[in-house]
Amino acid sequence: SLSEFLNNKYEQKEWTRCKVQNFRRGDNGNLYAVFVYYEKADIEVNGEVTDGIAEKYSILEIDEENDSVYEIPLEAAPAVKEDFGRRDAWEVEWITDYHVYEDGNILLICGESGGGYGYYIDGETGKTLKDMGSVISSKTRFAYGESELVFYSKGLKSFQVLSIPDLEEQNKFGASLGDDVLGKEWYFYMNPDDWKLYMFNGDTVYQTSNYQNSDEVEPVTSAATFDDLAQGQATVMDFFVGDQEDYYICLVETTEEYGVESSSYRMIHYTKA
């Protein structure tokens, strides 16, 4: 079980803090999560050795049927940071996104140099198969295809499809939607059963049935479907598509009281008209 894994790991490492987060399904159907723990380490600053914090990352493969956890320790890791004794120094997540492909290999998107830095990881050993370098120069959301990465490129004003792990451009699509539609926040859902790609910009859901070769994009909801999302202070956090092409919008609302921020989450279900 997960609790047993954490107890055993702590006996080995005695970390100062740990987190298990970012649970998701791989294309192979297995459940995964990011595990990060922090341990004390030395760091040299201005020629002097001082206290530092090392972040250690693993991907956990969770066997739901047998209630067991398999750890994939990552060879890639961020540099040791100086320990200022502040918790907020630990709040910046190094892994901003990840995806497990059908063969079990893992694509990591890491927050380095202000954008997205890519590592292609062996799904059994955690070794880096390819240091992909800078994938994109600014933070954005991604869709993960059969063996591709899909995202909206502000520079190209279209959606770009790059092969993994070589980052060669395979296709561009969506430029015909126009600046008014494209210039919004985009959320993606890829169906791994038929590789249909759904894209949501806060107003309308669009679909492309052939993101690999076609430039055709079509709206699949009416303009009024999501009118109620504009009410209140909640913002869209994520977007999913169900088996019957029902839509699920996850919202987060942050409030502050007496100087303390808190977040509340809710999910809205829309049935296909």
PDB file of C-alpha atoms in Angstrom, residues 71-254:
ATOM      1  CA  GLU A  71       8.965   3.141  -7.336  1.00  0.00           C
ATOM      2  CA  ILE A  72      10.767   4.476 -10.417  1.00  0.00           C
ATOM      3  CA  PRO A  73      13.537   6.734  -8.985  1.00  0.00           C
ATOM      4  CA  LEU A  74      14.391   9.461 -11.485  1.00  0.00           C
ATOM      5  CA  GLU A  75      17.966  10.025 -12.536  1.00  0.00           C
ATOM      6  CA  ALA A  76      17.107  13.619 -13.486  1.00  0.00           C
ATOM      7  CA  ALA A  77      16.790  16.067 -10.590  1.00  0.00           C
ATOM      8  CA  PRO A  78      16.971  19.805  -9.914  1.00  0.00           C
ATOM      9  CA  ALA A  79      20.088  21.374  -8.457  1.00  0.00           C
ATOM     10  CA  VAL A  80      20.525  21.468  -4.667  1.00  0.00           C
ATOM     11  CA  LYS A  81      19.081  24.672  -3.198  1.00  0.00           C
ATOM     12  CA  GLU A  82      20.354  26.725  -0.304  1.00  0.00           C
ATOM     13  CA  ASP A  83      18.266  26.114   2.817  1.00  0.00           C
ATOM     14  CA  PHE A  84      16.864  29.436   4.026  1.00  0.00           C
ATOM     15  CA  GLY A  85      14.566  27.718   6.519  1.00  0.00           C
ATOM     16  CA  ARG A  86      11.457  28.897   4.676  1.00  0.00           C
ATOM     17  CA  ARG A  87       8.781  26.520   3.513  1.00  0.00           C
ATOM     18  CA  ASP A  88       7.876  28.771   0.568  1.00  0.00           C
ATOM     19  CA  ALA A  89      11.287  27.982  -0.916  1.00  0.00           C
ATOM     20  CA  TRP A  90      10.019  24.402  -1.380  1.00  0.00           C
ATOM     21  CA  GLU A  91       6.718  25.302  -3.011  1.00  0.00           C
ATOM     22  CA  VAL A  92       7.998  25.636  -6.595  1.00  0.00           C
ATOM     23  CA  GLU A  93       7.326  22.326  -8.333  1.00  0.00           C
ATOM     24  CA  TRP A  94      10.154  21.097 -10.543  1.00  0.00           C
ATOM     25  CA  ILE A  95       7.956  18.626 -12.460  1.00  0.00           C
ATOM     26  CA  THR A  96       5.206  20.744 -13.998  1.00  0.00           C
ATOM     27  CA  ASP A  97       3.706  17.919 -16.074  1.00  0.00           C
ATOM     28  CA  TYR A  98       4.381  14.316 -17.068  1.00  0.00           C
ATOM     29  CA  HIS A  99       2.913  11.540 -19.158  1.00  0.00           C
ATOM     30  CA  VAL A 100       3.354   7.759 -19.356  1.00  0.00           C
ATOM     31  CA  TYR A 101       3.126   6.311 -22.856  1.00  0.00           C
ATOM     32  CA  GLU A 102       1.847   2.882 -23.913  1.00  0.00           C
ATOM     33  CA  ASP A 103       5.318   1.314 -23.634  1.00  0.00           C
ATOM     34  CA  GLY A 104       5.714   2.607 -20.076  1.00  0.00           C
ATOM     35  CA  ASN A 105       8.322   5.253 -20.905  1.00  0.00           C
ATOM     36  CA  ILE A 106       7.779   8.649 -19.328  1.00  0.00           C
ATOM     37  CA  LEU A 107       7.903  12.204 -20.628  1.00  0.00           C
ATOM     38  CA  LEU A 108       8.748  14.761 -17.950  1.00  0.00           C
ATOM     39  CA  ILE A 109       8.074  18.462 -18.459  1.00  0.00           C
ATOM     40  CA  CYS A 110      10.076  20.422 -15.902  1.00  0.00           C
ATOM     41  CA  GLY A 111      10.026  24.084 -14.952  1.00  0.00           C
ATOM     42  CA  GLU A 112      13.510  25.168 -15.934  1.00  0.00           C
ATOM     43  CA  SER A 113      14.637  28.467 -17.516  1.00  0.00           C
ATOM     44  CA  GLY A 114      11.118  29.896 -17.293  1.00  0.00           C
ATOM     45  CA  GLY A 115       9.594  27.370 -19.680  1.00  0.00           C
ATOM     46  CA  GLY A 116       9.195  23.656 -20.227  1.00  0.00           C
ATOM     47  CA  TYR A 117      12.314  21.478 -20.248  1.00  0.00           C
ATOM     48  CA  GLY A 118      11.873  17.881 -21.399  1.00  0.00           C
ATOM     49  CA  TYR A 119      13.306  14.564 -20.250  1.00  0.00           C
ATOM     50  CA  TYR A 120      12.408  11.223 -21.833  1.00  0.00           C
ATOM     51  CA  ILE A 121      12.664   8.559 -19.122  1.00  0.00           C
ATOM     52  CA  ASP A 122      12.979   4.767 -19.116  1.00  0.00           C
ATOM     53  CA  GLY A 123       9.801   3.552 -17.410  1.00  0.00           C
ATOM     54  CA  GLU A 124      11.560   0.701 -15.587  1.00  0.00           C
ATOM     55  CA  THR A 125      14.867   2.161 -14.418  1.00  0.00           C
ATOM     56  CA  GLY A 126      14.166   5.900 -14.244  1.00  0.00           C
ATOM     57  CA  LYS A 127      17.280   6.569 -16.333  1.00  0.00           C
ATOM     58  CA  THR A 128      17.186   9.498 -18.745  1.00  0.00           C
ATOM     59  CA  LEU A 129      16.925   8.115 -22.280  1.00  0.00           C
ATOM     60  CA  LYS A 130      17.078  11.568 -23.843  1.00  0.00           C
ATOM     61  CA  ASP A 131      17.649  15.062 -22.510  1.00  0.00           C
ATOM     62  CA  MET A 132      15.238  16.877 -24.820  1.00  0.00           C
ATOM     63  CA  GLY A 133      16.223  20.395 -23.839  1.00  0.00           C
ATOM     64  CA  SER A 134      13.770  23.285 -23.981  1.00  0.00           C
ATOM     65  CA  VAL A 135      10.447  22.054 -25.333  1.00  0.00           C
ATOM     66  CA  ILE A 136       8.726  25.432 -25.165  1.00  0.00           C
ATOM     67  CA  SER A 137       9.889  28.853 -23.998  1.00  0.00           C
ATOM     68  CA  SER A 138       6.845  29.672 -21.863  1.00  0.00           C
ATOM     69  CA  LYS A 139       4.548  27.769 -19.551  1.00  0.00           C
ATOM     70  CA  THR A 140       1.599  26.149 -21.271  1.00  0.00           C
ATOM     71  CA  ARG A 141      -0.644  23.094 -21.125  1.00  0.00           C
ATOM     72  CA  PHE A 142      -0.104  20.008 -23.236  1.00  0.00           C
ATOM     73  CA  ALA A 143      -2.007  17.137 -24.788  1.00  0.00           C
ATOM     74  CA  TYR A 144      -0.219  13.816 -25.121  1.00  0.00           C
ATOM     75  CA  GLY A 145      -0.816  11.870 -28.304  1.00  0.00           C
ATOM     76  CA  GLU A 146       0.078   8.361 -29.387  1.00  0.00           C
ATOM     77  CA  SER A 147       3.746   9.353 -29.590  1.00  0.00           C
ATOM     78  CA  GLU A 148       3.470  13.131 -29.781  1.00  0.00           C
ATOM     79  CA  LEU A 149       3.158  16.297 -27.752  1.00  0.00           C
ATOM     80  CA  VAL A 150       0.444  18.811 -28.698  1.00  0.00           C
ATOM     81  CA  PHE A 151       0.211  22.407 -27.480  1.00  0.00           C
ATOM     82  CA  TYR A 152      -0.882  25.874 -28.558  1.00  0.00           C
ATOM     83  CA  SER A 153       1.978  27.946 -29.959  1.00  0.00           C
ATOM     84  CA  LYS A 154       1.464  31.674 -29.471  1.00  0.00           C
ATOM     85  CA  GLY A 155       4.229  32.401 -31.951  1.00  0.00           C
ATOM     86  CA  LEU A 156       2.686  30.281 -34.724  1.00  0.00           C
ATOM     87  CA  LYS A 157      -0.910  31.129 -33.706  1.00  0.00           C
ATOM     88  CA  SER A 158      -1.850  27.501 -34.188  1.00  0.00           C
ATOM     89  CA  PHE A 159      -1.652  24.157 -32.423  1.00  0.00           C
ATOM     90  CA  GLN A 160       1.654  22.388 -32.927  1.00  0.00           C
ATOM     91  CA  VAL A 161       2.299  18.638 -32.937  1.00  0.00           C
ATOM     92  CA  LEU A 162       5.833  17.484 -32.080  1.00  0.00           C
ATOM     93  CA  SER A 163       7.148  13.915 -32.155  1.00  0.00           C
ATOM     94  CA  ILE A 164       8.469  12.389 -28.924  1.00  0.00           C
ATOM     95  CA  PRO A 165      11.336  12.229 -28.113  1.00  0.00           C
ATOM     96  CA  ASP A 166      12.832  13.937 -31.204  1.00  0.00           C
ATOM     97  CA  LEU A 167      10.625  17.077 -31.099  1.00  0.00           C
ATOM     98  CA  GLU A 168      10.247  17.117 -34.874  1.00  0.00           C
ATOM     99  CA  GLU A 169       7.181  18.999 -36.109  1.00  0.00           C
ATOM    100  CA  GLN A 170       4.548  16.552 -37.388  1.00  0.00           C
ATOM    101  CA  ASN A 171       1.613  18.873 -37.969  1.00  0.00           C
ATOM    102  CA  LYS A 172       0.059  22.287 -37.326  1.00  0.00           C
ATOM    103  CA  PHE A 173      -3.662  22.945 -37.152  1.00  0.00           C
ATOM    104  CA  GLY A 174      -6.306  25.398 -35.955  1.00  0.00           C
ATOM    105  CA  ALA A 175      -4.984  28.635 -37.477  1.00  0.00           C
ATOM    106  CA  SER A 176      -8.347  29.128 -39.209  1.00  0.00           C
ATOM    107  CA  LEU A 177     -10.077  29.632 -35.834  1.00  0.00           C
ATOM    108  CA  GLY A 178      -8.813  33.222 -35.704  1.00  0.00           C
ATOM    109  CA  ASP A 179      -7.181  35.370 -33.032  1.00  0.00           C
ATOM    110  CA  ASP A 180     -10.363  35.954 -30.986  1.00  0.00           C
ATOM    111  CA  VAL A 181     -10.784  32.222 -30.419  1.00  0.00           C
ATOM    112  CA  LEU A 182      -7.124  31.243 -30.232  1.00  0.00           C
ATOM    113  CA  GLY A 183      -6.039  33.997 -27.845  1.00  0.00           C
ATOM    114  CA  LYS A 184      -7.570  32.347 -24.781  1.00  0.00           C
ATOM    115  CA  GLU A 185      -6.459  29.766 -22.232  1.00  0.00           C
ATOM    116  CA  TRP A 186      -6.577  26.255 -23.701  1.00  0.00           C
ATOM    117  CA  TYR A 187      -7.269  22.987 -21.896  1.00  0.00           C
ATOM    118  CA  PHE A 188      -6.848  19.605 -23.575  1.00  0.00           C
ATOM    119  CA  TYR A 189      -8.227  16.102 -23.304  1.00  0.00           C
ATOM    120  CA  MET A 190      -6.889  13.242 -25.450  1.00  0.00           C
ATOM    121  CA  ASN A 191      -8.920  10.030 -25.640  1.00  0.00           C
ATOM    122  CA  PRO A 192      -6.299   7.218 -25.625  1.00  0.00           C
ATOM    123  CA  ASP A 193      -8.814   4.732 -27.064  1.00  0.00           C
ATOM    124  CA  ASP A 194      -9.399   6.495 -30.397  1.00  0.00           C
ATOM    125  CA  TRP A 195      -6.881   9.403 -30.192  1.00  0.00           C
ATOM    126  CA  LYS A 196      -9.545  12.051 -30.648  1.00  0.00           C
ATOM    127  CA  LEU A 197      -8.335  15.373 -29.274  1.00  0.00           C
ATOM    128  CA  TYR A 198     -10.709  17.734 -27.468  1.00  0.00           C
ATOM    129  CA  MET A 199      -9.776  21.349 -26.735  1.00  0.00           C
ATOM    130  CA  PHE A 200     -11.599  23.794 -24.456  1.00  0.00           C
ATOM    131  CA  ASN A 201     -10.987  27.555 -24.279  1.00  0.00           C
ATOM    132  CA  GLY A 202     -13.506  28.493 -21.593  1.00  0.00           C
ATOM    133  CA  ASP A 203     -16.283  29.095 -24.131  1.00  0.00           C
ATOM    134  CA  THR A 204     -16.414  26.191 -26.563  1.00  0.00           C
ATOM    135  CA  VAL A 205     -15.177  22.615 -26.898  1.00  0.00           C
ATOM    136  CA  TYR A 206     -13.447  21.858 -30.198  1.00  0.00           C
ATOM    137  CA  GLN A 207     -12.494  18.473 -31.589  1.00  0.00           C
ATOM    138  CA  THR A 208     -10.054  17.122 -34.140  1.00  0.00           C
ATOM    139  CA  SER A 209     -10.286  13.468 -35.116  1.00  0.00           C
ATOM    140  CA  ASN A 210      -6.902  13.472 -36.853  1.00  0.00           C
ATOM    141  CA  TYR A 211      -4.470  15.743 -35.049  1.00  0.00           C
ATOM    142  CA  GLN A 212      -1.521  13.979 -36.719  1.00  0.00           C
ATOM    143  CA  ASN A 213      -2.323  14.849 -40.333  1.00  0.00           C
ATOM    144  CA  SER A 214      -5.307  17.185 -40.646  1.00  0.00           C
ATOM    145  CA  ASP A 215      -5.741  20.919 -40.028  1.00  0.00           C
ATOM    146  CA  GLU A 216      -9.500  20.608 -39.512  1.00  0.00           C
ATOM    147  CA  VAL A 217     -10.977  21.629 -36.148  1.00  0.00           C
ATOM    148  CA  GLU A 218     -14.699  21.695 -35.433  1.00  0.00           C
ATOM    149  CA  PRO A 219     -16.763  23.029 -32.509  1.00  0.00           C
ATOM    150  CA  VAL A 220     -18.817  20.371 -30.728  1.00  0.00           C
ATOM    151  CA  THR A 221     -20.661  22.598 -28.227  1.00  0.00           C
ATOM    152  CA  SER A 222     -22.800  25.689 -28.693  1.00  0.00           C
ATOM    153  CA  ALA A 223     -21.709  29.155 -27.612  1.00  0.00           C
ATOM    154  CA  ALA A 224     -24.141  29.134 -24.670  1.00  0.00           C
ATOM    155  CA  THR A 225     -23.198  25.732 -23.208  1.00  0.00           C
ATOM    156  CA  PHE A 226     -20.758  27.081 -20.620  1.00  0.00           C
ATOM    157  CA  ASP A 227     -22.373  30.454 -19.849  1.00  0.00           C
ATOM    158  CA  ASP A 228     -22.614  29.641 -16.140  1.00  0.00           C
ATOM    159  CA  LEU A 229     -18.818  29.337 -15.882  1.00  0.00           C
ATOM    160  CA  ALA A 230     -18.577  33.118 -16.125  1.00  0.00           C
ATOM    161  CA  GLN A 231     -20.473  33.482 -12.836  1.00  0.00           C
ATOM    162  CA  GLY A 232     -18.507  33.839  -9.599  1.00  0.00           C
ATOM    163  CA  GLN A 233     -14.756  33.999  -9.056  1.00  0.00           C
ATOM    164  CA  ALA A 234     -13.836  30.399  -9.886  1.00  0.00           C
ATOM    165  CA  THR A 235     -11.307  29.668 -12.619  1.00  0.00           C
ATOM    166  CA  VAL A 236     -10.972  26.577 -14.774  1.00  0.00           C
ATOM    167  CA  MET A 237      -8.398  24.115 -13.462  1.00  0.00           C
ATOM    168  CA  ASP A 238      -8.866  21.178 -15.835  1.00  0.00           C
ATOM    169  CA  PHE A 239     -11.168  19.667 -18.424  1.00  0.00           C
ATOM    170  CA  PHE A 240     -12.207  16.064 -19.143  1.00  0.00           C
ATOM    171  CA  VAL A 241     -14.420  14.217 -21.615  1.00  0.00           C
ATOM    172  CA  GLY A 242     -16.532  11.222 -20.581  1.00  0.00           C
ATOM    173  CA  ASP A 243     -17.457   8.047 -22.460  1.00  0.00           C
ATOM    174  CA  GLN A 244     -20.575   9.610 -23.996  1.00  0.00           C
ATOM    175  CA  GLU A 245     -18.771  12.857 -24.862  1.00  0.00           C
ATOM    176  CA  ASP A 246     -20.069  14.429 -21.672  1.00  0.00           C
ATOM    177  CA  TYR A 247     -17.853  17.242 -20.429  1.00  0.00           C
ATOM    178  CA  TYR A 248     -16.427  17.741 -16.957  1.00  0.00           C
ATOM    179  CA  ILE A 249     -14.983  21.108 -15.937  1.00  0.00           C
ATOM    180  CA  CYS A 250     -12.920  21.244 -12.737  1.00  0.00           C
ATOM    181  CA  LEU A 251     -12.971  24.682 -11.095  1.00  0.00           C
ATOM    182  CA  VAL A 252     -10.908  26.203  -8.313  1.00  0.00           C
ATOM    183  CA  GLU A 253     -11.803  29.275  -6.280  1.00  0.00           C
ATOM    184  CA  THR A 254      -9.271  30.944  -3.993  1.00  0.00           C
TER     185      THR A 254
END
